[in-house]
Backbone as CSV, one residue per row, in Angstrom:
resi,resn,N_x,N_y,N_z,CA_x,CA_y,CA_z,C_x,C_y,C_z
1,MET,0.877,-0.931,0.721,0.166,0.178,-0.305,0.757,0.934,0.388
2,GLY,0.848,1.998,-0.969,1.489,3.651,-1.100,0.765,4.246,-0.468
3,ILE,1.322,5.161,0.105,0.884,6.933,0.636,1.284,7.719,-0.199
4,CYS,0.584,8.809,-0.493,2.257,9.614,-1.008,1.451,11.533,-0.017
5,LEU,2.176,12.230,-0.089,1.969,13.546,0.705,2.509,14.676,-0.659
6,ALA,1.361,14.999,-1.022,1.901,16.760,-1.627,2.736,17.122,-1.344
7,GLY,4.010,17.350,-2.758,5.207,18.284,-2.221,6.421,17.427,-2.439
8,ASN,7.322,18.897,-2.761,8.583,18.208,-2.647,9.048,18.015,-1.699
9,PHE,9.826,17.599,-1.080,10.882,17.439,0.053,12.174,17.503,0.071
10,ASP,12.401,17.116,-0.945,13.721,17.644,-1.181,13.964,19.170,-1.241
11,ILE,13.170,19.780,-1.522,12.960,21.149,-1.413,12.100,21.620,0.050
12,HIS,11.186,21.340,-0.017,10.613,21.889,0.922,9.823,20.238,2.241
13,THR,9.490,20.908,3.271,9.340,20.294,4.368,7.901,20.211,4.321
14,PRO,7.338,19.343,4.964,6.173,18.710,5.145,5.570,19.606,6.096
15,SER,4.390,19.964,5.413,3.354,20.949,6.917,2.863,19.984,8.005
16,ILE,2.970,20.333,9.488,2.411,20.067,10.722,1.374,19.589,10.216
17,GLU,0.225,20.105,9.587,-0.999,19.180,8.752,-0.586,18.194,8.054
18,GLN,0.232,18.226,7.750,0.313,16.658,6.426,1.187,15.737,7.522
19,LEU,1.769,16.224,8.209,2.393,15.273,9.123,1.528,14.243,10.306
20,ASN,-0.106,15.165,10.545,-0.442,14.847,11.389,-1.268,13.890,10.717
21,SER,-1.616,14.174,9.797,-2.525,13.429,8.812,-1.993,12.005,8.961
22,LEU,-0.666,12.108,8.191,0.171,10.901,8.243,0.343,10.236,8.705
23,THR,0.578,10.638,10.711,0.397,9.830,11.858,-0.706,9.281,12.276
24,LYS,-1.570,10.118,11.949,-2.837,9.238,12.278,-3.162,7.564,11.426
25,LEU,-3.095,8.095,10.264,-3.168,7.345,8.818,-2.473,6.127,9.317
26,CYS,-1.114,6.015,9.112,-0.186,5.223,9.565,-0.331,4.364,10.727
27,ILE,-1.163,5.034,11.948,-1.078,4.716,12.872,-2.762,3.435,13.062
28,PHE,-3.447,4.099,11.901,-4.094,3.449,12.063,-4.072,2.262,11.101
29,LEU,-3.684,1.876,10.031,-3.405,0.849,9.279,-2.379,0.231,10.339
30,LEU,-1.563,0.362,10.885,-0.963,-0.349,11.930,-2.063,-1.551,12.555
31,HIS,-2.499,-0.723,13.229,-4.086,-1.435,14.199,-4.695,-2.337,13.213
32,GLN,-5.144,-1.204,13.013,-6.164,-2.499,11.371,-5.644,-4.053,10.965
33,TYR,-3.844,-3.724,10.344,-3.435,-4.780,10.032,-2.358,-5.195,10.556
34,ASN,-2.409,-5.166,12.136,-1.428,-6.125,13.095,-0.258,-5.779,12.059
35,LEU,0.250,-4.775,11.904,2.040,-4.283,11.269,2.841,-3.840,12.673
36,SER,3.920,-3.471,12.185,4.939,-3.352,13.379,5.317,-2.111,12.240
37,THR,6.606,-0.587,12.574,6.808,-0.010,12.231,7.834,-0.076,11.483
38,SER,7.854,-1.247,11.779,8.933,-1.754,9.839,7.908,-1.666,8.956
39,HIS,7.404,-2.331,8.871,6.372,-1.928,7.764,6.676,-0.820,7.539
40,ILE,6.826,0.346,7.897,6.501,2.156,7.381,7.737,1.855,6.435
41,LEU,7.542,2.477,4.958,8.885,2.145,4.454,8.737,4.037,3.357
42,GLY,9.839,4.279,3.413,10.063,5.385,2.204,10.108,4.776,0.780
43,HIS,9.556,5.519,-0.377,9.589,5.163,-1.497,11.449,4.311,-1.714
44,HIS,12.496,5.374,-0.954,13.615,5.141,-1.512,14.406,3.793,-0.445
45,GLU,13.517,3.134,-0.061,13.581,2.447,0.551,13.185,0.641,0.443
46,LEU,13.014,1.276,-0.907,12.540,-0.545,-1.579,13.419,-0.832,-2.432
47,LYS,13.470,-2.200,-2.378,14.709,-2.497,-3.461,14.451,-2.245,-5.541
48,GLY,14.988,-2.290,-4.921,15.569,-1.306,-6.882,15.164,0.047,-7.578
49,VAL,14.773,0.894,-6.669,14.209,2.347,-6.927,15.666,3.407,-6.633
50,THR,15.227,4.081,-7.408,16.417,4.807,-7.248,15.920,6.290,-6.940
51,LYS,14.259,6.447,-7.093,13.734,7.977,-6.555,14.615,8.314,-5.026
52,SER,14.534,9.028,-4.421,14.500,10.356,-3.400,13.699,9.809,-2.613
53,CYS,12.741,9.993,-2.526,11.324,10.037,-1.765,11.106,8.873,-1.125
54,PRO,10.911,10.284,0.263,10.452,10.827,0.344,10.610,12.127,0.318
55,GLY,12.354,12.433,0.448,13.322,13.391,0.303,13.905,13.461,1.606
56,LYS,14.845,14.507,1.060,15.592,14.791,1.920,15.672,14.980,2.915
57,ASN,14.042,16.450,3.404,14.014,16.677,4.511,12.643,15.594,4.906
58,PHE,12.331,14.829,4.620,11.742,13.699,5.387,12.550,12.992,6.074
59,ASN,13.019,12.865,6.986,13.738,11.432,7.876,12.645,10.655,7.881
60,MET,12.965,9.256,7.178,12.057,8.298,7.680,12.022,7.696,8.971
61,GLY,13.575,7.296,9.322,13.401,6.787,10.763,13.577,7.723,11.795
62,GLN,13.265,8.861,11.464,12.355,10.067,12.619,11.163,9.147,13.031
63,PHE,10.296,9.497,11.593,9.481,9.089,11.527,8.990,7.973,12.169
64,ARG,9.474,6.711,11.457,8.805,5.595,12.119,9.054,6.146,13.771
65,GLU,9.809,6.368,14.673,10.135,6.644,15.920,8.847,7.316,16.331
66,SER,8.709,8.876,16.219,7.597,9.267,16.171,6.112,8.784,16.205
67,ILE,5.865,7.896,15.742,4.810,6.624,15.575,4.589,5.656,16.687
68,LYS,6.564,4.983,17.016,6.799,4.334,18.423,6.286,5.496,18.953
69,MET,6.496,6.701,19.713,6.597,7.610,21.237,4.915,7.447,20.731
70,GLN,4.180,7.993,19.679,2.745,7.770,20.041,1.912,7.194,20.241
71,TRP,2.423,5.676,19.169,1.570,4.519,19.629,0.894,4.204,20.777
72,PRO,1.723,4.470,22.074,0.834,4.261,24.001,-0.689,5.474,23.549
73,ASN,-0.445,6.206,22.763,-1.468,6.949,23.287,-2.424,6.506,21.883
74,TYR,-2.582,5.726,21.386,-3.470,5.225,19.854,-3.531,3.525,20.289
75,LYS,-2.704,3.110,20.942,-2.766,2.072,21.091,-4.107,0.665,21.301
76,ASP,-4.832,1.472,23.154,-5.931,1.270,23.264,-7.145,2.425,22.810
77,LYS,-7.300,2.506,21.791,-7.737,3.774,21.224,-8.724,3.381,20.125
78,GLU,-9.825,2.933,19.577,-10.184,3.399,18.682,-10.139,4.182,17.701
79,VAL,-8.756,4.992,16.257,-8.869,5.614,15.551,-10.442,5.363,14.617
80,ASN,-10.927,6.321,14.658,-12.220,6.097,13.723,-11.812,7.628,12.686
81,PHE,-11.892,7.515,11.825,-11.882,8.485,10.548,-12.702,9.040,10.215
82,LYS,-14.290,8.600,10.628,-15.138,9.148,9.569,-15.256,10.367,11.017
83,GLN,-15.077,9.740,12.720,-15.103,11.296,13.311,-14.200,12.094,13.440
84,ASP,-12.879,11.812,12.978,-11.620,12.445,13.636,-11.270,13.193,11.939
85,THR,-10.683,14.203,11.884,-10.184,14.961,10.792,-9.088,14.874,10.793
86,LEU,-9.222,14.635,9.874,-7.497,13.939,9.101,-6.604,15.473,8.604
């Protein structure tokens, strides 16, 4: 499954709103499909991909760590995207 954020993160940084939405979506998907943060990969981390995305201004390792730190806040809660705003 691929998730795309609009923007060139070799030049710009993702907005706080983008990061918040991405975090909520990833936590939902990790919970829904019983996955771990090791399943969250940037496009450039896939075998054979020569692209730079998500870009030098988006640190995938740091993003995965932030998910791990926030996971306890969501672990015992149902993340409901129909009610929550992304």
